Short mmCIF file of C-alpha atoms in Angstrom, two decimals:
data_model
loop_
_atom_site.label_atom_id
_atom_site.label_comp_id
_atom_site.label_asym_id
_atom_site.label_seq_id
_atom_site.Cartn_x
_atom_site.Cartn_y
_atom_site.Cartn_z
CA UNK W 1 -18.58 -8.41 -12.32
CA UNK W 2 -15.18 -8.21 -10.53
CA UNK W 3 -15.46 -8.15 -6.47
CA UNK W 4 -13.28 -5.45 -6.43
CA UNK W 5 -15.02 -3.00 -9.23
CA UNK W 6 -18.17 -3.29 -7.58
CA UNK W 7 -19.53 0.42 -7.91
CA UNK W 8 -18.90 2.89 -4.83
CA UNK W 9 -22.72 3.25 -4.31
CA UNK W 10 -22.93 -0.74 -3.61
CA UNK W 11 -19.77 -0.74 -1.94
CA UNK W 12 -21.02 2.14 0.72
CA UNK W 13 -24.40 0.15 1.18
CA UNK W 14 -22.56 -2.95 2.36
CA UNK W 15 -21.11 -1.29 5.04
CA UNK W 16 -23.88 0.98 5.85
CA UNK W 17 -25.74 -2.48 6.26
CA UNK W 18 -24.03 -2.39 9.95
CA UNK W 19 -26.66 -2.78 12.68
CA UNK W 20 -26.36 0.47 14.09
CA UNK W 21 -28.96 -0.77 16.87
CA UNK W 22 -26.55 -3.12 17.73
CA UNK W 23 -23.45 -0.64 17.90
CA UNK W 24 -26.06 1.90 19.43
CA UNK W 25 -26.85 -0.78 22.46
CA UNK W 26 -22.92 -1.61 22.74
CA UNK W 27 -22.46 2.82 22.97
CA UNK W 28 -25.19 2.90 25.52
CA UNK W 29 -23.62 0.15 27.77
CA UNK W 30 -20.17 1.55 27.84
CA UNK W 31 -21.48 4.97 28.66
CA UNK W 32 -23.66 3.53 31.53
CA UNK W 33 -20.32 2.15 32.63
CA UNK W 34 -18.68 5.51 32.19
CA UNK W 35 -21.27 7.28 34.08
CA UNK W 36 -21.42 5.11 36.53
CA UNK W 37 -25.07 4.12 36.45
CA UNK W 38 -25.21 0.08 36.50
CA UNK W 39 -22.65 -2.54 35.81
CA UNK W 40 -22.49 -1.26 32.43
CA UNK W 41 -20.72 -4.50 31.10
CA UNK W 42 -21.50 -5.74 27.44
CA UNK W 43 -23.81 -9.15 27.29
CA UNK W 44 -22.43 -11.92 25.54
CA UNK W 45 -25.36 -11.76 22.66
CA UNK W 46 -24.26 -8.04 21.92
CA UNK W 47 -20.93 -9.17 21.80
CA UNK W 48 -21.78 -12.04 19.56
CA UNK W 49 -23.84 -10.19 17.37
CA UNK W 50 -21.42 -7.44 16.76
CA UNK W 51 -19.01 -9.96 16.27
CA UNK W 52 -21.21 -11.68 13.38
CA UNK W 53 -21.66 -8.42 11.76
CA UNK W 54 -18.22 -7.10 11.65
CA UNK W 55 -16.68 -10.78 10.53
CA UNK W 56 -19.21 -10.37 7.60
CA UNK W 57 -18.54 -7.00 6.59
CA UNK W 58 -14.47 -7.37 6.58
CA UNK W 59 -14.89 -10.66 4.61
CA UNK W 60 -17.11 -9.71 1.71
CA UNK W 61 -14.96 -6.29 1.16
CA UNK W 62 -11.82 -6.00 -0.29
CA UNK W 63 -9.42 -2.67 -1.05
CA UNK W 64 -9.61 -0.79 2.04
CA UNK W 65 -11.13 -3.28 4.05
CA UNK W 66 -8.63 -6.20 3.26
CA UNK W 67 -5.73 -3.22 4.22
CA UNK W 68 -7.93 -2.21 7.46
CA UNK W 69 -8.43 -6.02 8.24
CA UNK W 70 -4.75 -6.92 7.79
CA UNK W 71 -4.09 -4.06 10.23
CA UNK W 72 -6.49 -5.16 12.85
CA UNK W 73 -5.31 -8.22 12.81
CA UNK W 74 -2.15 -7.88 14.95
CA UNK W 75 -4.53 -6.93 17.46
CA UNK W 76 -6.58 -10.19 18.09
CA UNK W 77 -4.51 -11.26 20.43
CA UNK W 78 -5.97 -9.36 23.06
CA UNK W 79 -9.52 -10.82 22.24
CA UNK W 80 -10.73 -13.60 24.52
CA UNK W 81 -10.88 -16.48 22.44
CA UNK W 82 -14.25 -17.20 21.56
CA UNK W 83 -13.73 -13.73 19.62
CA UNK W 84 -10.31 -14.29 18.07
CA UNK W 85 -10.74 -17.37 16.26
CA UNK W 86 -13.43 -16.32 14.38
CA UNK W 87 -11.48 -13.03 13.67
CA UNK W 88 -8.48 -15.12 12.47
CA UNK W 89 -10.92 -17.13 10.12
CA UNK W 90 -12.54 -13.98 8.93
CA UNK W 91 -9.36 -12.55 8.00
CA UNK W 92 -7.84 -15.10 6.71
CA UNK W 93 -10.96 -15.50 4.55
CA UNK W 94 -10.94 -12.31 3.37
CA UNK W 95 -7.04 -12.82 1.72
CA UNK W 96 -7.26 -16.76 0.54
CA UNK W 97 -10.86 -16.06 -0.91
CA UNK W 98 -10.62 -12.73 -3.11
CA UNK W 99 -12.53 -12.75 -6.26
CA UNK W 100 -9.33 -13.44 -8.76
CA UNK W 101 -9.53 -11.29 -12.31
CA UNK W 102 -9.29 -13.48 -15.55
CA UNK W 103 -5.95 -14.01 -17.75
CA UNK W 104 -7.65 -12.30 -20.04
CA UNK W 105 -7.57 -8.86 -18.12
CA UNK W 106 -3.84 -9.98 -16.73
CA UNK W 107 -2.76 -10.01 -20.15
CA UNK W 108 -4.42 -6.64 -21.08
CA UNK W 109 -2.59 -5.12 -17.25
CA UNK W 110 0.25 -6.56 -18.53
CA UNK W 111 0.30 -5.01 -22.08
CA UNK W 112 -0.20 -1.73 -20.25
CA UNK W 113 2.41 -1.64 -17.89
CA UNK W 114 5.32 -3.75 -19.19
CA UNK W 115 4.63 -3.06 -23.03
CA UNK W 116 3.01 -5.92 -25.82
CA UNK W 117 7.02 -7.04 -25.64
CA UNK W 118 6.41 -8.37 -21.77
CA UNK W 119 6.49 -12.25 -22.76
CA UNK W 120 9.76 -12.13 -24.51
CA UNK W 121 11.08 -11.34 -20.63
CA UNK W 122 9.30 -14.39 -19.09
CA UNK W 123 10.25 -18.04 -20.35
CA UNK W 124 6.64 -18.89 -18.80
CA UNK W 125 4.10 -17.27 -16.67
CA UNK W 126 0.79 -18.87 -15.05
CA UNK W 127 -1.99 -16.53 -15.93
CA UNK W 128 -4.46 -17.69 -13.20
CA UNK W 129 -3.59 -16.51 -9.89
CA UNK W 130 -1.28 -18.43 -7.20
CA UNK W 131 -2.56 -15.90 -4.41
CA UNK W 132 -4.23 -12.61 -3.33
CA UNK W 133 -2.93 -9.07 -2.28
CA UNK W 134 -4.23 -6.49 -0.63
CA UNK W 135 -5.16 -4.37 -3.88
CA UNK W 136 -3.77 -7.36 -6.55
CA UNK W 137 -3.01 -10.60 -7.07
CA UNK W 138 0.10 -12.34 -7.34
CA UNK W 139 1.02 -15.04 -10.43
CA UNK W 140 3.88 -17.65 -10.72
CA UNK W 141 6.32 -17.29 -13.52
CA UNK W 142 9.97 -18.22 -14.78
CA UNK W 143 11.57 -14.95 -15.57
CA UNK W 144 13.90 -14.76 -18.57
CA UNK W 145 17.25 -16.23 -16.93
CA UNK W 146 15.78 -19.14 -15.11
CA UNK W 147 14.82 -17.52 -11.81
CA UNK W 148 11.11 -18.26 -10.27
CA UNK W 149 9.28 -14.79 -10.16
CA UNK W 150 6.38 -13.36 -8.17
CA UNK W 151 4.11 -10.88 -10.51
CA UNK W 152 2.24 -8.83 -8.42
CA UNK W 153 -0.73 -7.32 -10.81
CA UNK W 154 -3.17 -4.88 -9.34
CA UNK W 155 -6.63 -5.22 -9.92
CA UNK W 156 -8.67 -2.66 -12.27
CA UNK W 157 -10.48 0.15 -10.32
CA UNK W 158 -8.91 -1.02 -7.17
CA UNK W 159 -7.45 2.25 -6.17
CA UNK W 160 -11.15 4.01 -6.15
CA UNK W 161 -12.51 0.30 -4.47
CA UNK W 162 -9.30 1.16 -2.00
CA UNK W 163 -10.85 5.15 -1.34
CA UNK W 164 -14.18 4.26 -1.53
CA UNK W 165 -13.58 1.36 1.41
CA UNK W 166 -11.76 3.55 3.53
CA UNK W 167 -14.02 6.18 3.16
CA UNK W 168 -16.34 3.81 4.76
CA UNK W 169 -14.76 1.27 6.68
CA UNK W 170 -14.66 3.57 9.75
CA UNK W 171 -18.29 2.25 10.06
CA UNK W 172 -16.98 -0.75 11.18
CA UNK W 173 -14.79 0.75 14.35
CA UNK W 174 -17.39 1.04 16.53
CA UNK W 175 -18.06 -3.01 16.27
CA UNK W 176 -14.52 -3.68 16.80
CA UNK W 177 -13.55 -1.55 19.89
CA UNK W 178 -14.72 -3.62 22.90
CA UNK W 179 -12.83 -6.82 21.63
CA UNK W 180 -9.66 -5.03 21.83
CA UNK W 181 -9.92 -2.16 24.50
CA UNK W 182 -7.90 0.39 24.95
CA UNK W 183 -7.12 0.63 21.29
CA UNK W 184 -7.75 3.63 18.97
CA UNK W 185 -9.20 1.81 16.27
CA UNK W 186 -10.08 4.52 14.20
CA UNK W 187 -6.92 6.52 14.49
CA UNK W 188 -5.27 3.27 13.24
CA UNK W 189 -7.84 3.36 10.48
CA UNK W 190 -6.95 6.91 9.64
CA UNK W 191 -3.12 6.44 9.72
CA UNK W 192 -4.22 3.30 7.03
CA UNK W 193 -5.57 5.37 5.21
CA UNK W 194 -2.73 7.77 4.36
CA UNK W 195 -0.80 5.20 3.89
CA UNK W 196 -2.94 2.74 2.10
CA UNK W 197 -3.47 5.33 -0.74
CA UNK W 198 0.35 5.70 -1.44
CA UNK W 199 0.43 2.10 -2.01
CA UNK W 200 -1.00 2.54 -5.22
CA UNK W 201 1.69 2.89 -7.27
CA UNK W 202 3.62 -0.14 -7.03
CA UNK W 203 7.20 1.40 -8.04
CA UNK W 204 7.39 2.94 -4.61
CA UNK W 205 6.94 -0.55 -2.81
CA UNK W 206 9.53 -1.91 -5.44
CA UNK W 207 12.02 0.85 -4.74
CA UNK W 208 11.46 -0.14 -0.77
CA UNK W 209 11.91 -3.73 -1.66
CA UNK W 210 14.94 -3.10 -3.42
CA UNK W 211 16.44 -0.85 -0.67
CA UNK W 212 15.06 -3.88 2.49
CA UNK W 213 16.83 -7.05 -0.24
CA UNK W 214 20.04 -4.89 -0.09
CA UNK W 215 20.16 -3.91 3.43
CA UNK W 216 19.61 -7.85 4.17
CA UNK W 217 21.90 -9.60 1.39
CA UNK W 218 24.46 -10.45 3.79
CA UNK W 219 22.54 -11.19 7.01
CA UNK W 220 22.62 -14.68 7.99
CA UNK W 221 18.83 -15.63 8.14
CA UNK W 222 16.55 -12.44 7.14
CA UNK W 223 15.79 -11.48 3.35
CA UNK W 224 13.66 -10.09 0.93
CA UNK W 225 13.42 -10.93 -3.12
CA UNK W 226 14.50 -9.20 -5.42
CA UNK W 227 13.17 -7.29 -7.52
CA UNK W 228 13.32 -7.73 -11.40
CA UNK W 229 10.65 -4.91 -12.87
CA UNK W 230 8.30 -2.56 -11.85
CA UNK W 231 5.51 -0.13 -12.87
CA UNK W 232 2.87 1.49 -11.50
CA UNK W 233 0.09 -1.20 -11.45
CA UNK W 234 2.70 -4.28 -11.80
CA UNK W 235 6.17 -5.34 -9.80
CA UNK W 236 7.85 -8.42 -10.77
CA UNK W 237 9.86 -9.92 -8.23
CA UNK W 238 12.58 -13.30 -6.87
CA UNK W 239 9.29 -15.74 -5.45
CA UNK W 240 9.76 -16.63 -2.17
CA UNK W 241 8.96 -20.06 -0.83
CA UNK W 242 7.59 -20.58 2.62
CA UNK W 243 5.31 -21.26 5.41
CA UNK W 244 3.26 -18.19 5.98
CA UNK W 245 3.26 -17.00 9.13
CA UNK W 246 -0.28 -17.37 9.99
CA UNK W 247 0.17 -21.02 9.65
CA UNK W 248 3.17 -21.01 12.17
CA UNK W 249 0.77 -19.34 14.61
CA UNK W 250 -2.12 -22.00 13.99
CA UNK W 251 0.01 -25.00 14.14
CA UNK W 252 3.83 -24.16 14.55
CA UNK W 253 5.97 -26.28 16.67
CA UNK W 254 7.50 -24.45 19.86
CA UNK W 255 10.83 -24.29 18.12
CA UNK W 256 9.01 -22.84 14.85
CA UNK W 257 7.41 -20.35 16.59
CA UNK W 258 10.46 -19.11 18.51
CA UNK W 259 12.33 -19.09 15.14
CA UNK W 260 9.55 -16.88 13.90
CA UNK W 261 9.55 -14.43 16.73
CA UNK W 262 13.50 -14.70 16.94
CA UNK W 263 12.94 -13.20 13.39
CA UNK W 264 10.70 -10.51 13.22
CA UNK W 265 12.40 -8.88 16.97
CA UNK W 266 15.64 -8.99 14.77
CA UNK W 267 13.79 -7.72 11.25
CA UNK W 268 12.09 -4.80 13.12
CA UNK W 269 14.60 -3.44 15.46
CA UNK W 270 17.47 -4.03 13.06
CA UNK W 271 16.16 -2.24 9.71
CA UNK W 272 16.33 1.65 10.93
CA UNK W 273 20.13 0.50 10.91
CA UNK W 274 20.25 -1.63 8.19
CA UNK W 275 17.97 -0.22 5.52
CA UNK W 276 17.02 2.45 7.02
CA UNK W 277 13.64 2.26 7.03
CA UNK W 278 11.15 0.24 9.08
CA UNK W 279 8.25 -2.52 7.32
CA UNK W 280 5.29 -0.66 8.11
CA UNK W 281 2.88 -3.29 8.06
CA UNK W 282 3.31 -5.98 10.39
CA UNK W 283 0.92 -8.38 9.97
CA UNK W 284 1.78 -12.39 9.76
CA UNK W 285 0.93 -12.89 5.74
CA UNK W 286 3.55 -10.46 5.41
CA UNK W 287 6.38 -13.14 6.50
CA UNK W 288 7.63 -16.48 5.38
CA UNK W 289 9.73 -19.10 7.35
CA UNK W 290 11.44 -21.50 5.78
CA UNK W 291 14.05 -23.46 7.49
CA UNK W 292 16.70 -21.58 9.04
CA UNK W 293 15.42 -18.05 6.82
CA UNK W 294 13.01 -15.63 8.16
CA UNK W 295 11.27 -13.89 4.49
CA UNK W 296 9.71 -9.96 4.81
CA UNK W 297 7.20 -9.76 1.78
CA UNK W 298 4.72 -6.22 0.67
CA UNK W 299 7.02 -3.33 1.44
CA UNK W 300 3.91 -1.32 0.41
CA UNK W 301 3.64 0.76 4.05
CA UNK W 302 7.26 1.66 4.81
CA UNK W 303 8.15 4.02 7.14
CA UNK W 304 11.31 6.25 6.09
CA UNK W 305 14.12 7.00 8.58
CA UNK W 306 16.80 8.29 6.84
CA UNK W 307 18.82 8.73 10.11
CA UNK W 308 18.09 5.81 12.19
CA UNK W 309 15.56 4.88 14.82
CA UNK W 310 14.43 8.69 15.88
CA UNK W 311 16.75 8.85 18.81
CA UNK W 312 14.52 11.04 20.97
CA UNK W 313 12.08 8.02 21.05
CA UNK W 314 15.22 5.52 22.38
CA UNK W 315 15.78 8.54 24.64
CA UNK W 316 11.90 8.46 26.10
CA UNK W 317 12.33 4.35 26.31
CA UNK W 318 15.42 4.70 28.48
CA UNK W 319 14.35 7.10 31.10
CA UNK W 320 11.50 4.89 31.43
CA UNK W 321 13.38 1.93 31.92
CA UNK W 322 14.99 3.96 34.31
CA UNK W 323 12.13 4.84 36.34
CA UNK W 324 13.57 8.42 35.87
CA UNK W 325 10.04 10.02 35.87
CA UNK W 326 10.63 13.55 36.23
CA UNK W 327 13.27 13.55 32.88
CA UNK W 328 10.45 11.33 31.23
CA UNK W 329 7.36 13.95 31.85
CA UNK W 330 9.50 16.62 30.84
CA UNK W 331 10.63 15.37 27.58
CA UNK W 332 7.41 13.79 26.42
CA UNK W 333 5.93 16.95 26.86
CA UNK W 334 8.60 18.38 24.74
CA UNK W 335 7.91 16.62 22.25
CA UNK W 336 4.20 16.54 22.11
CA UNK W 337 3.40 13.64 24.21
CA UNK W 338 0.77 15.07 26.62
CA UNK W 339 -2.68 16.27 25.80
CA UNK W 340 -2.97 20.54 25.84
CA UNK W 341 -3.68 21.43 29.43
CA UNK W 342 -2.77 18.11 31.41
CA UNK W 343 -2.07 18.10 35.03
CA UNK W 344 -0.43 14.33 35.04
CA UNK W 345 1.83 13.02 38.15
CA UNK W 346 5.25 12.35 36.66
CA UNK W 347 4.91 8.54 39.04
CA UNK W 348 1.05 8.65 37.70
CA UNK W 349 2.79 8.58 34.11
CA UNK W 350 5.39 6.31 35.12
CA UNK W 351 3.16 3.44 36.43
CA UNK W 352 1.00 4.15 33.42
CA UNK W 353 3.94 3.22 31.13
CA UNK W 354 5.21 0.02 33.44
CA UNK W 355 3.43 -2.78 31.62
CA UNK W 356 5.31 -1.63 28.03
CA UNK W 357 8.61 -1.28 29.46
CA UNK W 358 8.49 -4.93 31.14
CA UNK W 359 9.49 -6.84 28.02
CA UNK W 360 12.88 -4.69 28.76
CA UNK W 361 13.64 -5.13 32.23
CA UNK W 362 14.73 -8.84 31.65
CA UNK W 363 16.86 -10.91 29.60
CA UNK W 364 14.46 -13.58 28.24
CA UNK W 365 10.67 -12.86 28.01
CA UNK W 366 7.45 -14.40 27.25
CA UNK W 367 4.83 -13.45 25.29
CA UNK W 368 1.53 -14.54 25.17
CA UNK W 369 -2.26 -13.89 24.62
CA UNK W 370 -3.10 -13.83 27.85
CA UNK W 371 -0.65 -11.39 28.94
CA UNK W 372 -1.99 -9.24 26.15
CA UNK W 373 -5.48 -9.45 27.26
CA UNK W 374 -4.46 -8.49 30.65
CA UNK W 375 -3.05 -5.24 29.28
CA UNK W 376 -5.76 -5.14 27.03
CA UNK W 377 -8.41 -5.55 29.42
CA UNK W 378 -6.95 -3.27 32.37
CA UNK W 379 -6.47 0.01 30.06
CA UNK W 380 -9.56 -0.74 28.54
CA UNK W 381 -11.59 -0.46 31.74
CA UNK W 382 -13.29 2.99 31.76
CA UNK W 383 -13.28 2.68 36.01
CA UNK W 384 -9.97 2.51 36.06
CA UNK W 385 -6.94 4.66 36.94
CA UNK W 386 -5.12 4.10 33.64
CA UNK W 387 -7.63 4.55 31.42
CA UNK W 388 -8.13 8.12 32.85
CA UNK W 389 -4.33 8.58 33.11
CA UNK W 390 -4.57 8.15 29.37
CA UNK W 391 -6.59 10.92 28.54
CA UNK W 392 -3.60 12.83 29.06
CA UNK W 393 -1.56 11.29 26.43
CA UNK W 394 -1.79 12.05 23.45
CA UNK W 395 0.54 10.85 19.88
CA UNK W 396 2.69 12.83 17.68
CA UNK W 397 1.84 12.29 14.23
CA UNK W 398 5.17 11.89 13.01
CA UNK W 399 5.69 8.80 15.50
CA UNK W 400 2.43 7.24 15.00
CA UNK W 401 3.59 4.53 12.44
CA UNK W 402 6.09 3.86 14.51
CA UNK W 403 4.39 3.24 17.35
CA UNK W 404 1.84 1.07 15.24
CA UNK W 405 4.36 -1.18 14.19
CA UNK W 406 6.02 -1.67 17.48
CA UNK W 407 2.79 -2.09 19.06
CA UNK W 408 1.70 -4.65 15.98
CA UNK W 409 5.01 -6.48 16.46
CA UNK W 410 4.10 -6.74 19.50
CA UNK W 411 0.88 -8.46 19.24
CA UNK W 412 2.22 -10.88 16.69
CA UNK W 413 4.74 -12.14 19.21
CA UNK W 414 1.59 -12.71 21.77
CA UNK W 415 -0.05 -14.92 18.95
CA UNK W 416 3.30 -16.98 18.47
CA UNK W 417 3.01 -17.30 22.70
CA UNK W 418 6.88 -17.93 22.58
CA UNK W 419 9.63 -16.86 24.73
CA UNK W 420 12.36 -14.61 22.76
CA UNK W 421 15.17 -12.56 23.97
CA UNK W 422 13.93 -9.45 23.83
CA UNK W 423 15.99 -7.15 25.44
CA UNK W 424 19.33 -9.07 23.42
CA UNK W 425 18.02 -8.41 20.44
CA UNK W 426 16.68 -4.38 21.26
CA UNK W 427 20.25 -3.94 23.21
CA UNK W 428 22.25 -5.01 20.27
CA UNK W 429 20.76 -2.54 17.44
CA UNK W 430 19.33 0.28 19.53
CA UNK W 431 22.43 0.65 22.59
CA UNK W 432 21.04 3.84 23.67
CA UNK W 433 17.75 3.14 25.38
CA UNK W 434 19.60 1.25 27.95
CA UNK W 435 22.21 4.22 28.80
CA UNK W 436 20.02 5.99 31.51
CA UNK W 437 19.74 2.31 33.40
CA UNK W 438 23.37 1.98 32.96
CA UNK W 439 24.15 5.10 34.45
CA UNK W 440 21.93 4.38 37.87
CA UNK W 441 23.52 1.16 38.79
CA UNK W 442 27.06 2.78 37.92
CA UNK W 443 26.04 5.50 39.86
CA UNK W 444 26.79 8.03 37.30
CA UNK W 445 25.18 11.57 37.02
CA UNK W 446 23.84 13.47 33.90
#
C-alpha cells in the first residue's frame, strides 16, 4: 500500500513510537537547569538518542511531517554539527525517497482533474515520477506547443495523511528543541499547520504562481514558471532546470553560494513590492540556480500583502536600528508585541533585539553557522538575561509568517556561510526602516 495512505491509526502509532523516557530525561534536565539545582546540561547520549529518534520519525512520514520537516529545516543551522548533518540527510531523505504512486493511479488523477481529453494537451508525458512534493509528486512532460512542463499530481488521501500528521507531529517538538534553542518549535508547527491545510487545493498555489511569474517577468535574474493548467489535485506548469539549492549549500563554490544568497535577499525583500505577496516557505528545495537566474518553485504557503511590506513592522525595524528605545517599547506594545502585564526596560528590550538588527548596521555582512549558533545558543540558555527578557515578548498572529520567513531566510543564508550585501539590498526595496537612523546623524527631530 501507498506510503502516504497508510491508515491514520498506523500513522499516529509511528509517532507515538517516540521514546517519551528519552524526551522525559531531556524535560527533567532542562528543568534542573531552570531551577537551578545542578548543571542541568543535556549528555551527549540523550542528545544522540533523541537525535536517532526524531531523524527516524521525520524520514519514514510524509504529509505533515515532510511540510513540518521542510520547515525545520531552515533552522539547522544553529545545530552544532554533529547534529546538523544528520538532520540535512534526514531531510533530504525524507523528499528524494517518498514512496512514488504508479502511472496507473496518475492516469486515473489525471482523468479526474483535467478530463479523459488531458493527453490531447500534452505531446508526451513521463508517467513515472521525476521527483517528490510535499503532498505530490512531480512528472516531466512536453506540453502541447513544445514547451517542457512540470505536472505536479497530488497523491490520493494525502490531505487526511497531511491532518492526520500534523495532528501528531507535535510529538516530535519536544526531541527537536534543544538542537535549536530558543526556538518555538511548536508554534512554528502550529502556524504549519494552518497553512499546510490550505495547500490542498492546488489552484490557490497556481493562482500565487501566476501572480510571483508576473511580478518577476522583467527582472533581470529572479523568476518563476509559468503556469499552463490547474485544478484542485493537479497544476501543470513551465519546468524549471537547475541546481537545487540544497546542493549549492553541500558543495557550492564561494561565488555560487553568494549568487544564491544575492538571490533569495533580493526575492524576499523585493516581492511585497513586486507581487505583492511574500513566498512563505523558505526552505532550499524551494529554489533553483542556474547560471546567472535565481528560480522560486511551490508557492503553496504565500503570505498576502496587498499593500506592501506592513509598514508598522519597517517602522519597529528602524527605531531599532536607531537605538531609539523608548519609541520602540511604546510601539511594540501598541501593537501587541509584549506579553499582558510586562514590566520590561525599554534598554533591557533594546539589547535584547541587538543581535537581529546587526545584519543592518553595515554595508556588507557575513553569515554563517557559527554566528547562528551563537545566537542560538545565548537565547537558548535558561540562566541567562535574554532568555528571561523574552518572556516578555510575545508575537502577533497576523505577523507570525512573516517573521517565520524572515527568520527562515535568515537561516538559509547561515547555511550558504557567504557574505551578501544586506543592508543594499533591504535599503533599496524597503527605504523606510532606515529613516529614523537618517534622521539622528542629520540631526533631525520627529
Amino acid at each position: 500500500m501507498n506510503e502516504v495512505r497508510r491508515s491514520t491509526r498506523s500513522r499516529a502509532a509511528k509517532l507515538a513510537s517516540l521514546p517519551l523516557g528519552v524526551a522525559g530525561g531531556a524535560a527533567r534536565s532542562i528543568g534542573r537547569r531552570a531551577m537551578g539545582r545542578g548543571n542541568g546540561e543535556l549528555s551527549e547520549e540523550i542528545l544522540d538518542s533523541m537525535a536517532e529518534q526524531a531523524f527516524s520519525v521525520l524520514g519514514e512520514l510524509k504529509g505533515g511531517a515532510m511540510k513540518v520537516g521542510q520547515a525545520l529545516s531552515v533552522f539547522e543551522a544553529s545545530m552544532p554539527e554533529r547534529y546538523a548533518k544528520p538532520f540535512r540527510e534526514s531531510l533530504s531523505k525524507l523528499q528524494a525517497e517518498a514512496p512514488p504512486i504508479s502511472a496507473e493511479t496518475v492516469h486515473n488523477v489525471l482523468d479526474q482533474q483535467l478530463g479523459t481529453a488531458w493527453p490531447s494537451r500534452f505531446r508526451e508525458l513521463d508517467l513515472e515520477a521525476a521527483r517528490a512534493a510535499s503532498i505530490g509528486q512531480v512528472h516531466r512532460g512536453v506540453w502541447a506547443d513544445g514547451r517542457d512542463v512540470a505536472v505536479k499530481v497530488q497523491y490520493p488521501g494525502a490531505d487526511e495523511a497531511l491532518r492526520s500528521d500534523l495532528r501528531q507531529i507535535r510529538r516530535v517538538a519536544p526531541l527537536l528543541r534543544p538542537f535549536s534553542p530558543g526556538t518555538d518549535i511548536k508554534a512554528v508547527i502550529d502556524e504549519i499547520t494552518e497553512s499546510a491545510t490550505a495547500e490542498l487545493d492546488y489552484r490557490t498555489e497556481a493562482d500565487n504562481q501566476r501572480a510571483f511569474h508576473a511580478a518577476y517577468a522583467d527582472h533581470p535574474f529572479i523568476s518563476a514558471p509559468a503556469v499552463l493548467a490547474s485544478a484542485p489535485k493537479v497544476v501543470v506548469s513551465e519546468w524549471a532546470s537547475g541546481t537545487p539549492m540544497t546542493k549549492t549549500i553541500a558543495e557550492g563554490t564561494a561565488e555560487e553560494r553568494r549568487f544564491a544568497a544575492a538571490g533569495l535577499l533580493e526575492f524576499q525583500f523585493s516581492s511585497p513590492t513586486l507581487a505583492r505577496k511574500l513566498h512563505g516557505d523558505p526552505h532550499p528545495g524551494n529554489f533553483l540556480i542556474d547560471g546567472d537566474r535565481f528560480i522560486a518553485l511551490d508557492f503553496g504557503a504565500v503570505v498576502d500583502l496587498p499593500t506592501g511590506f506592513p509598514p508598522v513592522l519597517e517602522q519597529m525595524m528602524g527605531l531599532a536600528l536607531a537605538e531609539r528605545s523608548d519609541e520602540l517599547l511604546e510601539l511594540m506594545d501598541a501593537e501587541g508585541y509584549l506579553a499582558k502585564g510586562a514590566d520590561l526596560h525599554p534598554e533591557t528590550a533594546m539589547a535584547f533585539l541587538q543581535p537581529f538588527i546587526e545584519p543592518l548596521r553595515s554595508e556588507h555582512f557575513t553569515f554563517s553557522r557559527e554566528w547562528m549558533q551563537n545566537i542560538a545558543s545565548t537565547y537558548g540558555d535558561v540562566t541567562g538575561e535574554h532568555f528571561r527578557t523574552e518572556r516578555a515578548f510575545s508575537l502577533p498572529r497576523r505577523y507570525a509568517m512573516i517573521h517565520r520567513v524572515l527568520g527562515g531566510s535568515v537561516g538559509i543564508l547561515c547555511q550558504l556561510e557567504t557574505t551578501v550585501d544586506y543592508r543594499t539590498t533591504v535599503e533599496e526595496w524597503m527605504p523606510r526602516i532606515f529613516d529614523a537612523e537618517k534622521e539622528g546623524r542629520t540631526g533631525g527631530s520627529e
